[in-house]
Amino acid sequence: MRILVVEDEENLAESLRRGLSADGHLVDVAHDGHRGLDLALAGGPYDVVLLDLMLPGPGGHAICTRMRSHGDTTPVLMLTAKDGEYDEAEGLDAGADDYLTKPFSFVVLAARIRALARRAGACDRGTLQAGDLVLDPRGRRCRRGDRDIELTARELGVLACLMEQPGRAVAKQDILDEVWDTPQDIDPNIVEVYVSSLRKKIDAPFGRRSIRTVHGTGYRMAPDGG
């Protein structure tokens, strides 16, 4: 894979470059937000982008937002020393696909990268539909009516799980098992963060309530799209 690492801690950036290169990947490195943004928008195409949250110049959230506004759907893994659900929610709102808090194991990082690339490039689901909500997992495209909706790889995976079983309750753990690479290490409540993000994109702007909460279980997709 071709990977972009945007990290201002030079020792960490070099360690990531060496480790990822040893795994057979082609790695570009930027140490500040300006260079990182230039590479992300014009230096690609990349298979995965690793973005530090706090950078000189534009931060990781700003870079990710700019990528998505340019129609770039490259999977983004946010790296940060900060922790907490609000930081993660902010990253997801900016368009990030996954989130890893420092310090982290390189083995875990490598697994997350493989999972992101696998979801982005090897999805074999057919087109899914609930009312006027249409999801094409293979093409990574979503629309409601005639309006396109930009989704991250993780949001796409969660939505696909729900749309494959319209009207049926889908447990949080089932969504974790399907969408996350190491579900046994993740709090099932993280699914709530992604469902909240999806509701802001596919429901709120259209005055819909297609994703319903099933208390004590998980969520279900309204068959008519809400």
PDB file of C-alpha atoms in Angstrom:
ATOM      1  CA  MET A   1       0.000   0.000   0.000  1.00  0.00           C
ATOM      2  CA  ARG A   2       0.978   3.629  -0.370  1.00  0.00           C
ATOM      3  CA  ILE A   3       0.630   5.368   2.988  1.00  0.00           C
ATOM      4  CA  LEU A   4       0.915   9.018   4.029  1.00  0.00           C
ATOM      5  CA  VAL A   5       2.092   9.707   7.595  1.00  0.00           C
ATOM      6  CA  VAL A   6       1.502  13.253   8.901  1.00  0.00           C
ATOM      7  CA  GLU A   7       3.212  13.424  12.300  1.00  0.00           C
ATOM      8  CA  ASP A   8       5.235  16.286  13.838  1.00  0.00           C
ATOM      9  CA  GLU A   9       7.088  14.081  16.346  1.00  0.00           C
ATOM     10  CA  GLU A  10      10.010  13.289  14.070  1.00  0.00           C
ATOM     11  CA  ASN A  11      11.216  10.254  16.018  1.00  0.00           C
ATOM     12  CA  LEU A  12       7.753   8.711  15.939  1.00  0.00           C
ATOM     13  CA  ALA A  13       7.307   9.584  12.275  1.00  0.00           C
ATOM     14  CA  GLU A  14      10.621   7.940  11.407  1.00  0.00           C
ATOM     15  CA  SER A  15       9.739   4.869  13.482  1.00  0.00           C
ATOM     16  CA  LEU A  16       6.429   4.572  11.632  1.00  0.00           C
ATOM     17  CA  ARG A  17       8.153   5.029   8.280  1.00  0.00           C
ATOM     18  CA  ARG A  18      10.675   2.297   9.034  1.00  0.00           C
ATOM     19  CA  GLY A  19       8.087  -0.114  10.408  1.00  0.00           C
ATOM     20  CA  LEU A  20       5.611   0.365   7.573  1.00  0.00           C
ATOM     21  CA  SER A  21       8.367   0.195   4.965  1.00  0.00           C
ATOM     22  CA  ALA A  22       9.576  -3.067   6.507  1.00  0.00           C
ATOM     23  CA  ASP A  23       6.029  -4.388   6.027  1.00  0.00           C
ATOM     24  CA  GLY A  24       6.363  -3.645   2.322  1.00  0.00           C
ATOM     25  CA  HIS A  25       4.475  -0.347   2.111  1.00  0.00           C
ATOM     26  CA  LEU A  26       5.519   2.833   0.293  1.00  0.00           C
ATOM     27  CA  VAL A  27       5.526   5.648   2.851  1.00  0.00           C
ATOM     28  CA  ASP A  28       5.524   9.438   2.480  1.00  0.00           C
ATOM     29  CA  VAL A  29       6.060  11.554   5.611  1.00  0.00           C
ATOM     30  CA  ALA A  30       5.115  15.142   6.467  1.00  0.00           C
ATOM     31  CA  HIS A  31       6.019  16.872   9.743  1.00  0.00           C
ATOM     32  CA  ASP A  32       3.551  19.761   9.617  1.00  0.00           C
ATOM     33  CA  GLY A  33      -0.026  20.377   8.577  1.00  0.00           C
ATOM     34  CA  HIS A  34       0.742  22.492   5.523  1.00  0.00           C
ATOM     35  CA  ARG A  35       2.957  19.847   3.923  1.00  0.00           C
ATOM     36  CA  GLY A  36       0.601  17.109   5.017  1.00  0.00           C
ATOM     37  CA  LEU A  37      -2.369  18.844   3.395  1.00  0.00           C
ATOM     38  CA  ASP A  38      -0.443  19.396   0.161  1.00  0.00           C
ATOM     39  CA  LEU A  39       0.531  15.729  -0.013  1.00  0.00           C
ATOM     40  CA  ALA A  40      -2.938  14.503   0.936  1.00  0.00           C
ATOM     41  CA  LEU A  41      -4.586  16.559  -1.807  1.00  0.00           C
ATOM     42  CA  ALA A  42      -1.961  16.366  -4.550  1.00  0.00           C
ATOM     43  CA  GLY A  43       0.636  13.756  -3.603  1.00  0.00           C
ATOM     44  CA  GLY A  44      -1.560  10.702  -3.828  1.00  0.00           C
ATOM     45  CA  PRO A  45      -3.362   8.572  -4.503  1.00  0.00           C
ATOM     46  CA  TYR A  46      -2.819   6.979  -1.092  1.00  0.00           C
ATOM     47  CA  ASP A  47      -4.400   3.822   0.257  1.00  0.00           C
ATOM     48  CA  VAL A  48      -4.409   5.083   3.868  1.00  0.00           C
ATOM     49  CA  VAL A  49      -3.536   8.394   5.561  1.00  0.00           C
ATOM     50  CA  LEU A  50      -2.279   8.506   9.170  1.00  0.00           C
ATOM     51  CA  LEU A  51      -2.999  11.937  10.655  1.00  0.00           C
ATOM     52  CA  ASP A  52      -1.739  13.315  13.947  1.00  0.00           C
ATOM     53  CA  LEU A  53      -4.351  15.440  15.680  1.00  0.00           C
ATOM     54  CA  MET A  54      -2.082  18.245  16.908  1.00  0.00           C
ATOM     55  CA  LEU A  55       0.206  19.619  14.175  1.00  0.00           C
ATOM     56  CA  PRO A  56       2.009  22.870  13.337  1.00  0.00           C
ATOM     57  CA  GLY A  57      -0.279  24.594  10.855  1.00  0.00           C
ATOM     58  CA  PRO A  58      -3.562  22.888  10.005  1.00  0.00           C
ATOM     59  CA  GLY A  59      -4.324  20.091  12.469  1.00  0.00           C
ATOM     60  CA  GLY A  60      -5.520  16.606  11.684  1.00  0.00           C
ATOM     61  CA  HIS A  61      -9.190  17.535  11.868  1.00  0.00           C
ATOM     62  CA  ALA A  62      -8.718  20.425   9.420  1.00  0.00           C
ATOM     63  CA  ILE A  63      -6.759  18.268   6.980  1.00  0.00           C
ATOM     64  CA  CYS A  64      -9.357  15.511   7.086  1.00  0.00           C
ATOM     65  CA  THR A  65     -12.185  18.012   6.572  1.00  0.00           C
ATOM     66  CA  ARG A  66     -10.402  19.487   3.536  1.00  0.00           C
ATOM     67  CA  MET A  67      -9.822  16.031   2.072  1.00  0.00           C
ATOM     68  CA  ARG A  68     -13.492  15.154   2.360  1.00  0.00           C
ATOM     69  CA  SER A  69     -14.595  18.515   0.955  1.00  0.00           C
ATOM     70  CA  HIS A  70     -12.476  17.737  -2.128  1.00  0.00           C
ATOM     71  CA  GLY A  71     -14.235  14.384  -2.528  1.00  0.00           C
ATOM     72  CA  ASP A  72     -11.234  12.382  -1.297  1.00  0.00           C
ATOM     73  CA  THR A  73     -12.524   9.183   0.338  1.00  0.00           C
ATOM     74  CA  THR A  74      -9.085   7.773   1.249  1.00  0.00           C
ATOM     75  CA  PRO A  75      -9.353   5.986   4.638  1.00  0.00           C
ATOM     76  CA  VAL A  76      -7.995   8.199   7.445  1.00  0.00           C
ATOM     77  CA  LEU A  77      -6.641   6.881  10.746  1.00  0.00           C
ATOM     78  CA  MET A  78      -6.309   9.665  13.332  1.00  0.00           C
ATOM     79  CA  LEU A  79      -3.338   9.441  15.734  1.00  0.00           C
ATOM     80  CA  THR A  80      -3.518  11.488  18.906  1.00  0.00           C
ATOM     81  CA  ALA A  81      -2.219  11.867  22.433  1.00  0.00           C
ATOM     82  CA  LYS A  82      -5.662  13.076  23.460  1.00  0.00           C
ATOM     83  CA  ASP A  83      -8.296  10.653  24.668  1.00  0.00           C
ATOM     84  CA  GLY A  84     -12.008  10.612  25.314  1.00  0.00           C
ATOM     85  CA  GLU A  85     -15.231  10.137  23.402  1.00  0.00           C
ATOM     86  CA  TYR A  86     -15.576  13.827  22.507  1.00  0.00           C
ATOM     87  CA  ASP A  87     -12.170  13.845  20.796  1.00  0.00           C
ATOM     88  CA  GLU A  88     -13.139  10.714  18.893  1.00  0.00           C
ATOM     89  CA  ALA A  89     -16.515  12.163  17.948  1.00  0.00           C
ATOM     90  CA  GLU A  90     -14.796  15.314  16.650  1.00  0.00           C
ATOM     91  CA  GLY A  91     -12.499  13.181  14.507  1.00  0.00           C
ATOM     92  CA  LEU A  92     -15.435  11.235  13.090  1.00  0.00           C
ATOM     93  CA  ASP A  93     -17.313  14.447  12.359  1.00  0.00           C
ATOM     94  CA  ALA A  94     -14.266  15.625  10.412  1.00  0.00           C
ATOM     95  CA  GLY A  95     -14.460  12.479   8.291  1.00  0.00           C
ATOM     96  CA  ALA A  96     -11.908  10.182   9.950  1.00  0.00           C
ATOM     97  CA  ASP A  97     -12.476   6.436   9.635  1.00  0.00           C
ATOM     98  CA  ASP A  98     -10.663   5.277  12.767  1.00  0.00           C
ATOM     99  CA  TYR A  99      -8.917   6.657  15.842  1.00  0.00           C
ATOM    100  CA  LEU A 100      -5.838   5.447  17.731  1.00  0.00           C
ATOM    101  CA  THR A 101      -4.595   6.993  20.983  1.00  0.00           C
ATOM    102  CA  LYS A 102      -0.869   7.294  21.718  1.00  0.00           C
ATOM    103  CA  PRO A 103       1.048   5.380  22.890  1.00  0.00           C
ATOM    104  CA  PHE A 104       0.000   2.490  20.687  1.00  0.00           C
ATOM    105  CA  SER A 105       1.403  -0.849  19.626  1.00  0.00           C
ATOM    106  CA  PHE A 106       2.766  -1.023  16.093  1.00  0.00           C
ATOM    107  CA  VAL A 107       1.109  -4.438  15.756  1.00  0.00           C
ATOM    108  CA  VAL A 108      -2.278  -2.861  16.500  1.00  0.00           C
ATOM    109  CA  LEU A 109      -1.568   0.042  14.145  1.00  0.00           C
ATOM    110  CA  ALA A 110      -0.657  -2.339  11.326  1.00  0.00           C
ATOM    111  CA  ALA A 111      -3.853  -4.338  11.914  1.00  0.00           C
ATOM    112  CA  ARG A 112      -5.974  -1.170  11.835  1.00  0.00           C
ATOM    113  CA  ILE A 113      -4.339  -0.108   8.556  1.00  0.00           C
ATOM    114  CA  ARG A 114      -5.021  -3.498   6.980  1.00  0.00           C
ATOM    115  CA  ALA A 115      -8.620  -3.379   8.152  1.00  0.00           C
ATOM    116  CA  LEU A 116      -9.194   0.094   6.686  1.00  0.00           C
ATOM    117  CA  ALA A 117      -7.673  -0.876   3.353  1.00  0.00           C
ATOM    118  CA  ARG A 118      -9.672  -4.115   3.288  1.00  0.00           C
ATOM    119  CA  ARG A 119     -12.961  -2.309   3.892  1.00  0.00           C
ATOM    120  CA  ALA A 120     -12.158   0.352   1.320  1.00  0.00           C
ATOM    121  CA  GLY A 121     -11.074  -1.970  -1.466  1.00  0.00           C
ATOM    122  CA  ALA A 122     -12.597  -5.383  -0.940  1.00  0.00           C
ATOM    123  CA  CYS A 123     -16.222  -4.801  -0.049  1.00  0.00           C
ATOM    124  CA  ASP A 124     -18.404  -7.240  -2.022  1.00  0.00           C
ATOM    125  CA  ARG A 125     -21.888  -6.222  -0.888  1.00  0.00           C
ATOM    126  CA  GLY A 126     -24.425  -5.324  -3.550  1.00  0.00           C
ATOM    127  CA  THR A 127     -26.440  -2.114  -3.598  1.00  0.00           C
ATOM    128  CA  LEU A 128     -28.675  -1.717  -0.549  1.00  0.00           C
ATOM    129  CA  GLN A 129     -31.842   0.371  -0.373  1.00  0.00           C
ATOM    130  CA  ALA A 130     -34.316   1.550   2.256  1.00  0.00           C
ATOM    131  CA  GLY A 131     -36.884   3.887   0.752  1.00  0.00           C
ATOM    132  CA  ASP A 132     -35.006   6.702  -0.987  1.00  0.00           C
ATOM    133  CA  LEU A 133     -31.787   5.887   0.912  1.00  0.00           C
ATOM    134  CA  VAL A 134     -29.385   3.971  -1.354  1.00  0.00           C
ATOM    135  CA  LEU A 135     -25.993   2.576  -0.331  1.00  0.00           C
ATOM    136  CA  ASP A 136     -23.408   1.129  -2.709  1.00  0.00           C
ATOM    137  CA  PRO A 137     -20.712  -0.375  -0.433  1.00  0.00           C
ATOM    138  CA  ARG A 138     -18.565  -1.519  -3.338  1.00  0.00           C
ATOM    139  CA  GLY A 139     -18.451   1.967  -4.825  1.00  0.00           C
ATOM    140  CA  ARG A 140     -18.396   3.638  -1.384  1.00  0.00           C
ATOM    141  CA  ARG A 141     -21.351   5.806  -2.367  1.00  0.00           C
ATOM    142  CA  CYS A 142     -24.483   6.788  -0.472  1.00  0.00           C
ATOM    143  CA  ARG A 143     -27.364   8.991  -1.503  1.00  0.00           C
ATOM    144  CA  ARG A 144     -30.810   9.953  -0.325  1.00  0.00           C
ATOM    145  CA  GLY A 145     -33.015  10.873  -3.217  1.00  0.00           C
ATOM    146  CA  ASP A 146     -30.831  12.829  -5.614  1.00  0.00           C
ATOM    147  CA  ARG A 147     -28.385  14.052  -2.947  1.00  0.00           C
ATOM    148  CA  ASP A 148     -25.036  12.320  -2.434  1.00  0.00           C
ATOM    149  CA  ILE A 149     -23.908  11.745   1.170  1.00  0.00           C
ATOM    150  CA  GLU A 150     -20.222  11.429   2.052  1.00  0.00           C
ATOM    151  CA  LEU A 151     -19.491   8.562   4.465  1.00  0.00           C
ATOM    152  CA  THR A 152     -16.276   7.310   6.025  1.00  0.00           C
ATOM    153  CA  ALA A 153     -15.320   3.657   5.607  1.00  0.00           C
ATOM    154  CA  ARG A 154     -16.418   2.829   9.168  1.00  0.00           C
ATOM    155  CA  GLU A 155     -19.729   4.698   8.832  1.00  0.00           C
ATOM    156  CA  LEU A 156     -20.347   2.863   5.576  1.00  0.00           C
ATOM    157  CA  GLY A 157     -19.738  -0.470   7.272  1.00  0.00           C
ATOM    158  CA  VAL A 158     -22.106   0.290  10.162  1.00  0.00           C
ATOM    159  CA  LEU A 159     -24.825   1.518   7.812  1.00  0.00           C
ATOM    160  CA  ALA A 160     -24.449  -1.549   5.590  1.00  0.00           C
ATOM    161  CA  CYS A 161     -24.930  -3.830   8.616  1.00  0.00           C
ATOM    162  CA  LEU A 162     -28.228  -2.113   9.378  1.00  0.00           C
ATOM    163  CA  MET A 163     -29.472  -1.876   5.794  1.00  0.00           C
ATOM    164  CA  GLU A 164     -28.812  -5.578   5.170  1.00  0.00           C
ATOM    165  CA  GLN A 165     -31.463  -6.377   7.796  1.00  0.00           C
ATOM    166  CA  PRO A 166     -34.161  -3.710   7.408  1.00  0.00           C
ATOM    167  CA  GLY A 167     -36.731  -3.700  10.194  1.00  0.00           C
ATOM    168  CA  ARG A 168     -34.719  -6.133  12.332  1.00  0.00           C
ATOM    169  CA  ALA A 169     -32.859  -5.213  15.506  1.00  0.00           C
ATOM    170  CA  VAL A 170     -29.090  -5.508  15.106  1.00  0.00           C
ATOM    171  CA  ALA A 171     -27.071  -5.840  18.320  1.00  0.00           C
ATOM    172  CA  LYS A 172     -24.121  -3.528  18.960  1.00  0.00           C
ATOM    173  CA  GLN A 173     -21.863  -6.545  19.354  1.00  0.00           C
ATOM    174  CA  ASP A 174     -22.946  -7.902  15.967  1.00  0.00           C
ATOM    175  CA  ILE A 175     -22.031  -4.566  14.383  1.00  0.00           C
ATOM    176  CA  LEU A 176     -18.657  -4.631  16.135  1.00  0.00           C
ATOM    177  CA  ASP A 177     -17.981  -8.178  14.953  1.00  0.00           C
ATOM    178  CA  GLU A 178     -18.782  -7.237  11.367  1.00  0.00           C
ATOM    179  CA  VAL A 179     -17.111  -3.832  11.065  1.00  0.00           C
ATOM    180  CA  TRP A 180     -14.186  -3.773  13.517  1.00  0.00           C
ATOM    181  CA  ASP A 181     -10.995  -5.778  13.050  1.00  0.00           C
ATOM    182  CA  THR A 182     -10.484  -6.569  16.773  1.00  0.00           C
ATOM    183  CA  PRO A 183     -13.993  -6.297  18.264  1.00  0.00           C
ATOM    184  CA  GLN A 184     -13.048  -8.116  21.473  1.00  0.00           C
ATOM    185  CA  ASP A 185     -10.822  -5.178  22.491  1.00  0.00           C
ATOM    186  CA  ILE A 186     -13.405  -2.444  21.858  1.00  0.00           C
ATOM    187  CA  ASP A 187     -16.203  -1.098  24.043  1.00  0.00           C
ATOM    188  CA  PRO A 188     -19.513  -1.823  22.254  1.00  0.00           C
ATOM    189  CA  ASN A 189     -20.640   1.707  23.143  1.00  0.00           C
ATOM    190  CA  ILE A 190     -18.345   3.028  20.400  1.00  0.00           C
ATOM    191  CA  VAL A 191     -21.100   1.972  18.005  1.00  0.00           C
ATOM    192  CA  GLU A 192     -23.195   4.806  19.463  1.00  0.00           C
ATOM    193  CA  VAL A 193     -20.630   7.345  18.239  1.00  0.00           C
ATOM    194  CA  TYR A 194     -20.867   6.066  14.672  1.00  0.00           C
ATOM    195  CA  VAL A 195     -24.659   5.814  14.723  1.00  0.00           C
ATOM    196  CA  SER A 196     -24.827   9.414  15.981  1.00  0.00           C
ATOM    197  CA  SER A 197     -22.553  10.499  13.136  1.00  0.00           C
ATOM    198  CA  LEU A 198     -24.669   8.605  10.604  1.00  0.00           C
ATOM    199  CA  ARG A 199     -27.877  10.192  11.884  1.00  0.00           C
ATOM    200  CA  LYS A 200     -26.352  13.637  11.358  1.00  0.00           C
ATOM    201  CA  LYS A 201     -25.597  12.749   7.747  1.00  0.00           C
ATOM    202  CA  ILE A 202     -28.409  10.543   6.472  1.00  0.00           C
ATOM    203  CA  ASP A 203     -31.351  11.621   8.646  1.00  0.00           C
ATOM    204  CA  ALA A 204     -31.149  15.089  10.221  1.00  0.00           C
ATOM    205  CA  PRO A 205     -30.674  17.091   6.972  1.00  0.00           C
ATOM    206  CA  PHE A 206     -33.710  15.335   5.470  1.00  0.00           C
ATOM    207  CA  GLY A 207     -36.021  15.374   8.484  1.00  0.00           C
ATOM    208  CA  ARG A 208     -35.902  11.579   8.775  1.00  0.00           C
ATOM    209  CA  ARG A 209     -35.462   9.018  11.581  1.00  0.00           C
ATOM    210  CA  SER A 210     -34.341   5.952   9.653  1.00  0.00           C
ATOM    211  CA  ILE A 211     -32.012   4.516  12.334  1.00  0.00           C
ATOM    212  CA  ARG A 212     -34.080   3.611  15.383  1.00  0.00           C
ATOM    213  CA  THR A 213     -32.698   2.727  18.809  1.00  0.00           C
ATOM    214  CA  VAL A 214     -33.805  -0.647  20.167  1.00  0.00           C
ATOM    215  CA  HIS A 215     -33.233  -0.292  23.908  1.00  0.00           C
ATOM    216  CA  GLY A 216     -31.247  -3.111  25.452  1.00  0.00           C
ATOM    217  CA  THR A 217     -30.230  -4.458  22.043  1.00  0.00           C
ATOM    218  CA  GLY A 218     -28.910  -2.041  19.450  1.00  0.00           C
ATOM    219  CA  TYR A 219     -30.443  -0.455  16.364  1.00  0.00           C
ATOM    220  CA  ARG A 220     -32.704  -1.168  13.446  1.00  0.00           C
ATOM    221  CA  MET A 221     -33.154   0.425  10.040  1.00  0.00           C
ATOM    222  CA  ALA A 222     -36.663   1.500   9.040  1.00  0.00           C
ATOM    223  CA  PRO A 223     -37.474  -0.484   5.874  1.00  0.00           C
ATOM    224  CA  ASP A 224     -38.927   2.620   4.217  1.00  0.00           C
ATOM    225  CA  GLY A 225     -35.844   4.704   5.029  1.00  0.00           C
ATOM    226  CA  GLY A 226     -37.551   6.589   7.716  1.00  0.00           C
TER     227      GLY A 226
END
